[in-house]
Tab-separated table of C-alpha atoms in Angstrom:
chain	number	residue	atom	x	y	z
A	1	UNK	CA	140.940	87.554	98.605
A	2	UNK	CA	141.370	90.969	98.397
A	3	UNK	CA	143.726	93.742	96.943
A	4	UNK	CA	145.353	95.578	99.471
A	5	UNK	CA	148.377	98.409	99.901
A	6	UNK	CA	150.564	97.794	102.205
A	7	UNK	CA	153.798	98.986	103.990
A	8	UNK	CA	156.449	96.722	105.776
A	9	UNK	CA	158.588	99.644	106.533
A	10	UNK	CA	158.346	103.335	107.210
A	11	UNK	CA	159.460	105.617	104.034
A	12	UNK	CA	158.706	107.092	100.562
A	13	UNK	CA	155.530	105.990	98.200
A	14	UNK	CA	158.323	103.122	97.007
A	15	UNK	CA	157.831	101.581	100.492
A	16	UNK	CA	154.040	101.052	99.383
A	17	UNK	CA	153.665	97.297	97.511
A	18	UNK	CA	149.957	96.304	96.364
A	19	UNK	CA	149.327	92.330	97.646
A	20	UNK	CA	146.394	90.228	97.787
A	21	UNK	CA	145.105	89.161	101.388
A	22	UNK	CA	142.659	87.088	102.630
A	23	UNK	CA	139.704	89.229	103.926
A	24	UNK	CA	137.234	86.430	106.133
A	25	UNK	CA	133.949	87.251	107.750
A	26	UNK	CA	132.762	90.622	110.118
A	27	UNK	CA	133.305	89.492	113.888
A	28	UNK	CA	131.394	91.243	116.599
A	29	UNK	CA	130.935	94.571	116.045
A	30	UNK	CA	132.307	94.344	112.804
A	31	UNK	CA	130.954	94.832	109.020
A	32	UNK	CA	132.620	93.466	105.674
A	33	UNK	CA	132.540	96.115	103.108
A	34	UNK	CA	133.512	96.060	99.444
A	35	UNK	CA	135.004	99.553	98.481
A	36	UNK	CA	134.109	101.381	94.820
A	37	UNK	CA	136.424	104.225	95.682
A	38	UNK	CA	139.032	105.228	98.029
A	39	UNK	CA	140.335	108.203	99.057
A	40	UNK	CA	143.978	110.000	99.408
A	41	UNK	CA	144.744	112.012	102.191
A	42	UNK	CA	147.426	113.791	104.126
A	43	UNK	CA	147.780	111.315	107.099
A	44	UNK	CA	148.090	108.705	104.942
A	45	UNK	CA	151.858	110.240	104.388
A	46	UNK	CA	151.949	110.151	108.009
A	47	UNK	CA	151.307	107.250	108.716
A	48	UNK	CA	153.727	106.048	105.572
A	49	UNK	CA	156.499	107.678	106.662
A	50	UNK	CA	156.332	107.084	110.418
A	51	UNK	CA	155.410	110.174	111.744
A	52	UNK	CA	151.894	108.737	112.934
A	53	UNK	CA	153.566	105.309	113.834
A	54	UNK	CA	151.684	102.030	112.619
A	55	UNK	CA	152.799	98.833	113.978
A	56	UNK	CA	153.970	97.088	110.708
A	57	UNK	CA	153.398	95.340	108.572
A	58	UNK	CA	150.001	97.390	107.687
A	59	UNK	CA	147.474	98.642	105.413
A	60	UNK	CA	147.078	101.967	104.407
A	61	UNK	CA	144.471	104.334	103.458
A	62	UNK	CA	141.557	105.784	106.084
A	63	UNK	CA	138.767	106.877	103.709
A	64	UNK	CA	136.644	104.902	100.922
A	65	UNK	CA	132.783	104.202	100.307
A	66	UNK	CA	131.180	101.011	99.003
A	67	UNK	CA	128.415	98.325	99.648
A	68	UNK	CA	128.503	96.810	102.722
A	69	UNK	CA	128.540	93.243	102.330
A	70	UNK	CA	128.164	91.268	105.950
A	71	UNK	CA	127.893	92.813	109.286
A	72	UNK	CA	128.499	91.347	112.853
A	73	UNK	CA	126.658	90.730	116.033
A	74	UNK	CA	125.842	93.761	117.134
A	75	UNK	CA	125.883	96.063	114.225
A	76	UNK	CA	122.519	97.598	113.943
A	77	UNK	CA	122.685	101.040	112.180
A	78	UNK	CA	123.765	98.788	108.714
A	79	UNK	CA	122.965	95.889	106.829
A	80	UNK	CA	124.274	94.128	103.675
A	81	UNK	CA	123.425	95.939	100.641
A	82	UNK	CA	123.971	99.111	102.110
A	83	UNK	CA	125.250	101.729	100.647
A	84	UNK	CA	127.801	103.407	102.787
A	85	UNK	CA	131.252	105.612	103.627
A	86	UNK	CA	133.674	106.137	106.323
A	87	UNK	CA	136.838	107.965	107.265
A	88	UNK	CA	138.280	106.133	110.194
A	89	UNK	CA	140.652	103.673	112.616
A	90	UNK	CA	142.685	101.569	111.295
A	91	UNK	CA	144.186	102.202	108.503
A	92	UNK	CA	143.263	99.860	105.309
A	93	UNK	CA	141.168	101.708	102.863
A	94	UNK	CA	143.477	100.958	100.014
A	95	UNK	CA	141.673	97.713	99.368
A	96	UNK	CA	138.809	96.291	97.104
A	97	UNK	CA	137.536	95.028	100.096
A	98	UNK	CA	138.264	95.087	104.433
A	99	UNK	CA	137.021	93.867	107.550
A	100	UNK	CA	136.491	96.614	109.860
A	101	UNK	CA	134.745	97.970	112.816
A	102	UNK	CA	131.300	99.497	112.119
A	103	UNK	CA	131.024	102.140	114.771
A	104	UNK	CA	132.257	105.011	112.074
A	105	UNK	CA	131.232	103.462	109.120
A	106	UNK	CA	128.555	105.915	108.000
A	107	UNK	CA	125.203	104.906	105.716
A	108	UNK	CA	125.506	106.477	102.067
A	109	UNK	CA	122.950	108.948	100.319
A	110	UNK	CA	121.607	107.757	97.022
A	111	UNK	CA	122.083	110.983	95.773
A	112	UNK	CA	125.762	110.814	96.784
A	113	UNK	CA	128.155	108.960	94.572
A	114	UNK	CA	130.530	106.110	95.953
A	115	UNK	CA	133.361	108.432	94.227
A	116	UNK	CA	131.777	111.503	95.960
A	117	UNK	CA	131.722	109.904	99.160
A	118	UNK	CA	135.254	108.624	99.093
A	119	UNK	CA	136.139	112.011	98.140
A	120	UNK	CA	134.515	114.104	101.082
A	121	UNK	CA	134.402	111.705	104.416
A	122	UNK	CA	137.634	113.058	106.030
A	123	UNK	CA	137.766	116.414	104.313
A	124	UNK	CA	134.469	117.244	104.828
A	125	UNK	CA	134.670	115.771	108.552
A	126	UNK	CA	136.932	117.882	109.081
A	127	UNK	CA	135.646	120.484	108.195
A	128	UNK	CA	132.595	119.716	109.751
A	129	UNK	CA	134.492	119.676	113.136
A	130	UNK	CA	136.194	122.647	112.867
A	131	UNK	CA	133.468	125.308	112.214
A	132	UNK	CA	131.239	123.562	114.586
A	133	UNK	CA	132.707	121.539	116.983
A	134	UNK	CA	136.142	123.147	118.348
A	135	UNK	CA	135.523	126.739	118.629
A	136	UNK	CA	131.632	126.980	117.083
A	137	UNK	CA	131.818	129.576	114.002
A	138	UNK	CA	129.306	132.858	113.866
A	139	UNK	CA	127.985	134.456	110.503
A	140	UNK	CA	130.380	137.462	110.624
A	141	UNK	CA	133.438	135.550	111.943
A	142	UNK	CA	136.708	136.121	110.307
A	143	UNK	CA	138.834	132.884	109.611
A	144	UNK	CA	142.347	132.791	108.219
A	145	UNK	CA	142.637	128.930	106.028
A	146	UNK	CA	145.898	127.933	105.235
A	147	UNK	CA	145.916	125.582	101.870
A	148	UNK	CA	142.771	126.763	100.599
A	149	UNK	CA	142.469	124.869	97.272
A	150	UNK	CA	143.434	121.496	98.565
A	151	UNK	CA	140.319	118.947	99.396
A	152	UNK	CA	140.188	120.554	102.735
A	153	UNK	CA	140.126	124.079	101.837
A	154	UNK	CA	138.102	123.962	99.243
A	155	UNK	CA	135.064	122.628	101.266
A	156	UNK	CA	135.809	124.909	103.979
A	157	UNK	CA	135.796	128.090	101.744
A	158	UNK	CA	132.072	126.581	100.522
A	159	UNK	CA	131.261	125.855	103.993
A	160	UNK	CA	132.304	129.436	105.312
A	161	UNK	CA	130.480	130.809	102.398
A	162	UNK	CA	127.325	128.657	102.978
A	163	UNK	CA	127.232	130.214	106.761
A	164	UNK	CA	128.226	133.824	106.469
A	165	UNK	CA	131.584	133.479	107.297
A	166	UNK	CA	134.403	135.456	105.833
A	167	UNK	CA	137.440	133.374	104.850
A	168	UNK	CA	140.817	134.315	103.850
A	169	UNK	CA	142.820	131.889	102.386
A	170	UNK	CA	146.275	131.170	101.169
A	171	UNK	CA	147.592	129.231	98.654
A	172	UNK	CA	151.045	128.795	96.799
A	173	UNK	CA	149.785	129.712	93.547
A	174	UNK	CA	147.294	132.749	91.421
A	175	UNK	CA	145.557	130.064	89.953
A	176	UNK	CA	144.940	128.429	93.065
A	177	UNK	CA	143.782	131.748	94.817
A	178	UNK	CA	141.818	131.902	92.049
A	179	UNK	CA	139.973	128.247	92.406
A	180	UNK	CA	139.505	129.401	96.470
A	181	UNK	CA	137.820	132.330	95.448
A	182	UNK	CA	135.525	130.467	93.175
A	183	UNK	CA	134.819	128.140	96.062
A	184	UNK	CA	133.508	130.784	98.274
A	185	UNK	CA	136.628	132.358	99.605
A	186	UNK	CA	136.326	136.265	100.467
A	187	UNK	CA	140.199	136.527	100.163
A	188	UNK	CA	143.171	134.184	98.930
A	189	UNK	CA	146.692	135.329	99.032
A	190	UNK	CA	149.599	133.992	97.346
A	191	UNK	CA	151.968	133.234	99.907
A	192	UNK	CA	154.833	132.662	97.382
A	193	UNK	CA	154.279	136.178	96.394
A	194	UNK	CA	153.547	138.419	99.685
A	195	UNK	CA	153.769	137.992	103.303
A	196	UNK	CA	150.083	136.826	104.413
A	197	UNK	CA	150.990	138.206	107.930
A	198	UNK	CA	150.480	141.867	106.741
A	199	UNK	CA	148.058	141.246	103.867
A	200	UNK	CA	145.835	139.482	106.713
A	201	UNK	CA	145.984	142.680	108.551
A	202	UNK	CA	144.944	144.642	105.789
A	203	UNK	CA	142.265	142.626	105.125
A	204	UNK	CA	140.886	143.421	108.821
A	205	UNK	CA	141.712	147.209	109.171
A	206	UNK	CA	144.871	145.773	111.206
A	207	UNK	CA	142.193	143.894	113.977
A	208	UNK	CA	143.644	140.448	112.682
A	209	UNK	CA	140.782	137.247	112.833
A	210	UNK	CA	139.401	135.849	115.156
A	211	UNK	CA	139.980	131.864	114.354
A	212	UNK	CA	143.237	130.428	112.652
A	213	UNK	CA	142.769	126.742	110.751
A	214	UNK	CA	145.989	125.488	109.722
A	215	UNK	CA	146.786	122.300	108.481
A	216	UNK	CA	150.153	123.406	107.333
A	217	UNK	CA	152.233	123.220	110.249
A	218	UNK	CA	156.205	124.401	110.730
A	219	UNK	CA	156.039	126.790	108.084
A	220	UNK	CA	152.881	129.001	108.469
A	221	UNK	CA	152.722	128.156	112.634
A	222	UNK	CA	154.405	131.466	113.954
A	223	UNK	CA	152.645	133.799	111.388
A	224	UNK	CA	149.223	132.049	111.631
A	225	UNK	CA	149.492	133.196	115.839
A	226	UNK	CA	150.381	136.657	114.541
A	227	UNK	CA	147.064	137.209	112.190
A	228	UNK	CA	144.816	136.625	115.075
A	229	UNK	CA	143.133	139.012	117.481
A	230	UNK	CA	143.609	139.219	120.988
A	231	UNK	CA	141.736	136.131	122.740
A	232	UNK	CA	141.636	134.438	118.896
A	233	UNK	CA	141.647	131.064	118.614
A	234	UNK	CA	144.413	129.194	116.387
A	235	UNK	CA	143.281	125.494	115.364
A	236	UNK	CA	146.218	123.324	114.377
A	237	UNK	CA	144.946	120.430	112.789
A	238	UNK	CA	147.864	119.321	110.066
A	239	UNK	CA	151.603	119.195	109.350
A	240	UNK	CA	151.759	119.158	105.756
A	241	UNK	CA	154.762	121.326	105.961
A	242	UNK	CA	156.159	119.295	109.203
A	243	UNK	CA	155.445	118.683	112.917
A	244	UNK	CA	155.616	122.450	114.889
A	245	UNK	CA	158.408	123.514	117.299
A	246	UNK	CA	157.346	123.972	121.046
A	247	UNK	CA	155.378	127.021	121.824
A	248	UNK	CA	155.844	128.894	125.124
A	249	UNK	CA	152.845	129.592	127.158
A	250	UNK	CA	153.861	133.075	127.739
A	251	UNK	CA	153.931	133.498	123.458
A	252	UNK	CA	150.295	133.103	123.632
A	253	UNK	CA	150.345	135.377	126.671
A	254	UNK	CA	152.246	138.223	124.727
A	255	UNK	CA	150.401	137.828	121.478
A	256	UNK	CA	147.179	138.665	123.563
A	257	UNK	CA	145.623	135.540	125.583
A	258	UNK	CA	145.615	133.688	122.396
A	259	UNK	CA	143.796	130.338	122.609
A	260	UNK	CA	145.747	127.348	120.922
A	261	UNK	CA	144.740	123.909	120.386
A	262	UNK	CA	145.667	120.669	118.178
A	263	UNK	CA	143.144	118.697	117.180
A	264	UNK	CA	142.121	115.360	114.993
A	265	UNK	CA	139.567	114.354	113.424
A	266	UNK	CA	139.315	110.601	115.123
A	267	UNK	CA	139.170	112.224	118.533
A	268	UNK	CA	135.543	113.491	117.337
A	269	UNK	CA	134.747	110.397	115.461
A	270	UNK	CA	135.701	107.823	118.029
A	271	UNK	CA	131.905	108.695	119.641
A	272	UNK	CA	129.564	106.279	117.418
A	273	UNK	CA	126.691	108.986	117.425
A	274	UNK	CA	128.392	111.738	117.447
A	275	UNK	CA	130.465	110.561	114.329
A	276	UNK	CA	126.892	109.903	112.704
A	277	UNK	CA	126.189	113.011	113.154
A	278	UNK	CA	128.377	114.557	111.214
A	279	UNK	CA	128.465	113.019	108.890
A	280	UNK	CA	124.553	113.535	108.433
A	281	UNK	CA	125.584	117.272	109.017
A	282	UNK	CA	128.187	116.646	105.849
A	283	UNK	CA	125.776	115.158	103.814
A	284	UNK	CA	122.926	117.693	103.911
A	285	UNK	CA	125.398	120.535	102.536
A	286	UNK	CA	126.192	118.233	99.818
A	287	UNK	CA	122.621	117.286	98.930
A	288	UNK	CA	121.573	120.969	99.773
A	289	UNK	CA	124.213	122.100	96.900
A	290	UNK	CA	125.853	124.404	99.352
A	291	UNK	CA	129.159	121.936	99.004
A	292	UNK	CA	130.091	120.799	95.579
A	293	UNK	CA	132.601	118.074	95.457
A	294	UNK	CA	135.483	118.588	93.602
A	295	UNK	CA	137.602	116.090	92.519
A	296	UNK	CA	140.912	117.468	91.334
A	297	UNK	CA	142.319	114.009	90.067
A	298	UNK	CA	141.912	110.338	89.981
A	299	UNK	CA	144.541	107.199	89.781
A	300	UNK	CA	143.807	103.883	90.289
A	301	UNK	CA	144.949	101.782	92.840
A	302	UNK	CA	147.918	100.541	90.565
A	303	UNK	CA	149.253	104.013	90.599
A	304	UNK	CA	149.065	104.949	94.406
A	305	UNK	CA	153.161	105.693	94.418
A	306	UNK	CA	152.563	107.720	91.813
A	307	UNK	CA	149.095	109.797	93.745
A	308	UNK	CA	151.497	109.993	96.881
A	309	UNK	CA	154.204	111.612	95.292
A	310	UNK	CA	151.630	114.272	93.458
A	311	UNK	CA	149.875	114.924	96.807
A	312	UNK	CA	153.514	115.257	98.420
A	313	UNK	CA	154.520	117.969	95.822
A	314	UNK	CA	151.566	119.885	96.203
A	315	UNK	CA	150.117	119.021	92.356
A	316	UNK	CA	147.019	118.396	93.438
A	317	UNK	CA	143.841	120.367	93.886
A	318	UNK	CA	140.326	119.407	95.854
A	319	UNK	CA	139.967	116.270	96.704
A	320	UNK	CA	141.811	112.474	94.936
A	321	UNK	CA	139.921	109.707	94.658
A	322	UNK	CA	141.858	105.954	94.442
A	323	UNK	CA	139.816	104.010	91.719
A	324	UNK	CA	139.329	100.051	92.026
């Protein structure tokens, strides 16, 4: 038996009820993996709410590290004992322990903490994907970040710093400008207080930059398209803010051949060795020091209405880690 967060029906964090199911042994393909930390994540209000539909009842959660503890037919890249992390399909990470498939569950660095891991899988993924994989970054590149202090943000501004890459961020606070700078960013604007359209202009002599990464959504969408140069690249990767209205081909036309595409992470992590990869990639910034992990804020798994409704009002900064 295991401890596990559920949902039976789409809604707020009070729709989430901790149970205890039965966990049985790895089938084909298939490891058993006891988790020391889990991790808290945008999608997994998505997928609460409805807005990423589950078929219910289900379990939620999509990042954690642990020790893996059985392993199926088939599974060769781990092995019980193992020390190891993953951010993937299906849902379920909210658990002290989980049956799962093994394709994207990663081995774990000694020198990485099980907290550490839980912390950066999917943000650092993500990240990981977006500078290389979507529209491959150059030292000298200008990027505009939306939500540059949260768990995603912050490793980005490292990872832009790390590379030669000049990021601008935003955030809805000074003191959370001030935590992107500290991270790496070149720039952070308060949004609550100016208009980042202009003040990303005047950051580039008017030019604009040349990628856009927002996780954001509805309410930065239209401006984020204005910031960039002609034949930029806008990356749409979240709807923190909710889902974004239809765009007309002919707005990207106008605004100067502007490239636009919406991405997610499990599209690049559904490949076995390209998800290993990564997160090999991920792992050598952290061990190299050139991404710190930050985490803003812990609860334990008792608490997880109370970490959704923090992450939901914006309270949080870097990355939260579920405790067992």
């Amino acid at each position: 038996m295991a401890r596990s967060v559920i949902i039976e029906d789409f809604g707020g964090p009070e729709k989430m009820k901790l149970v205890d199911r039965e966990i049985g042994d790895p089938g084909a393909g298939e490891i058993r993996i006891r988790h020391k930390a889990c991790g808290l994540n945008f999608i997994d209000v998505y997928q609460r709410t409805g807005l990423y539909p589950l078929d219910l009842p289900h379990a939620l959660g999509m990042e954690a590290a642990g020790i893996v503890e059985a392993v199926g037919d088939g599974v060769t890249h781990l092995k019980p004992g193992d020390r190891a992390a993953y951010a993937a399909m299906p849902p379920g990470a909210y658990s002290d322990a989980r049956i799962m498939p093994a394709a994207q569950v990663c081995p774990l660095p000694d020198s990485i903490s099980f907290e550490e891991g839980a912390a950066i899988m999917l943000q650092g993924m993500t990240v990981e994907y977006l500078f290389h994989r979507v529209w491959p970054l150059l030292a000298g590149d200008t990027v505009l970040f939306h939500a540059a202090a949260g768990g995603v943000g912050l490793m980005a501004c490292q990872w832009a710093k790390s590379e030669g890459i000049e990021l601008i961020g935003t955030a809805g606070t000074d003191e959370k400008c001030k935590l992107a700078l500290e991270n790496g960013a070149a720039h952070c604007i308060n949004y609550r207080a100016h208009d980042f359209v202009p003040e990303v202009k005047k950051l580039t002599d008017g030019a604009g930059v040349n990628v856009v990464m927002d996780g954001v959504g509805k309410d930065t969408f239209d401006g984020s398209l204005d910031c960039l140069k002609p034949l930029g690249m806008m990356i749409s990767f979240g709807n923190a803010s909710g889902p974004v209205d239809p765009v007309s081909l002919l707005t990207l036309a106008n605004k100067g051949s502007l490239k636009l595409t919406r991405t997610t992470l499990f599209t690049f992590l559904a490949d076995h060795a390209r998800c290993q990869d990564m997160a090999k990639h991920l792992f050598s910034k952290v061990e190299s020091g050139a991404i710190k992990v930050r985490i803003g804020q812990r609860f334990p798994i008792e608490q997880i209405v109370e970490a959704h409704r923090a992450l939901e009002a914006r309270q949080t900064t870097g990355s939260t880690v579920i405790t067992l």
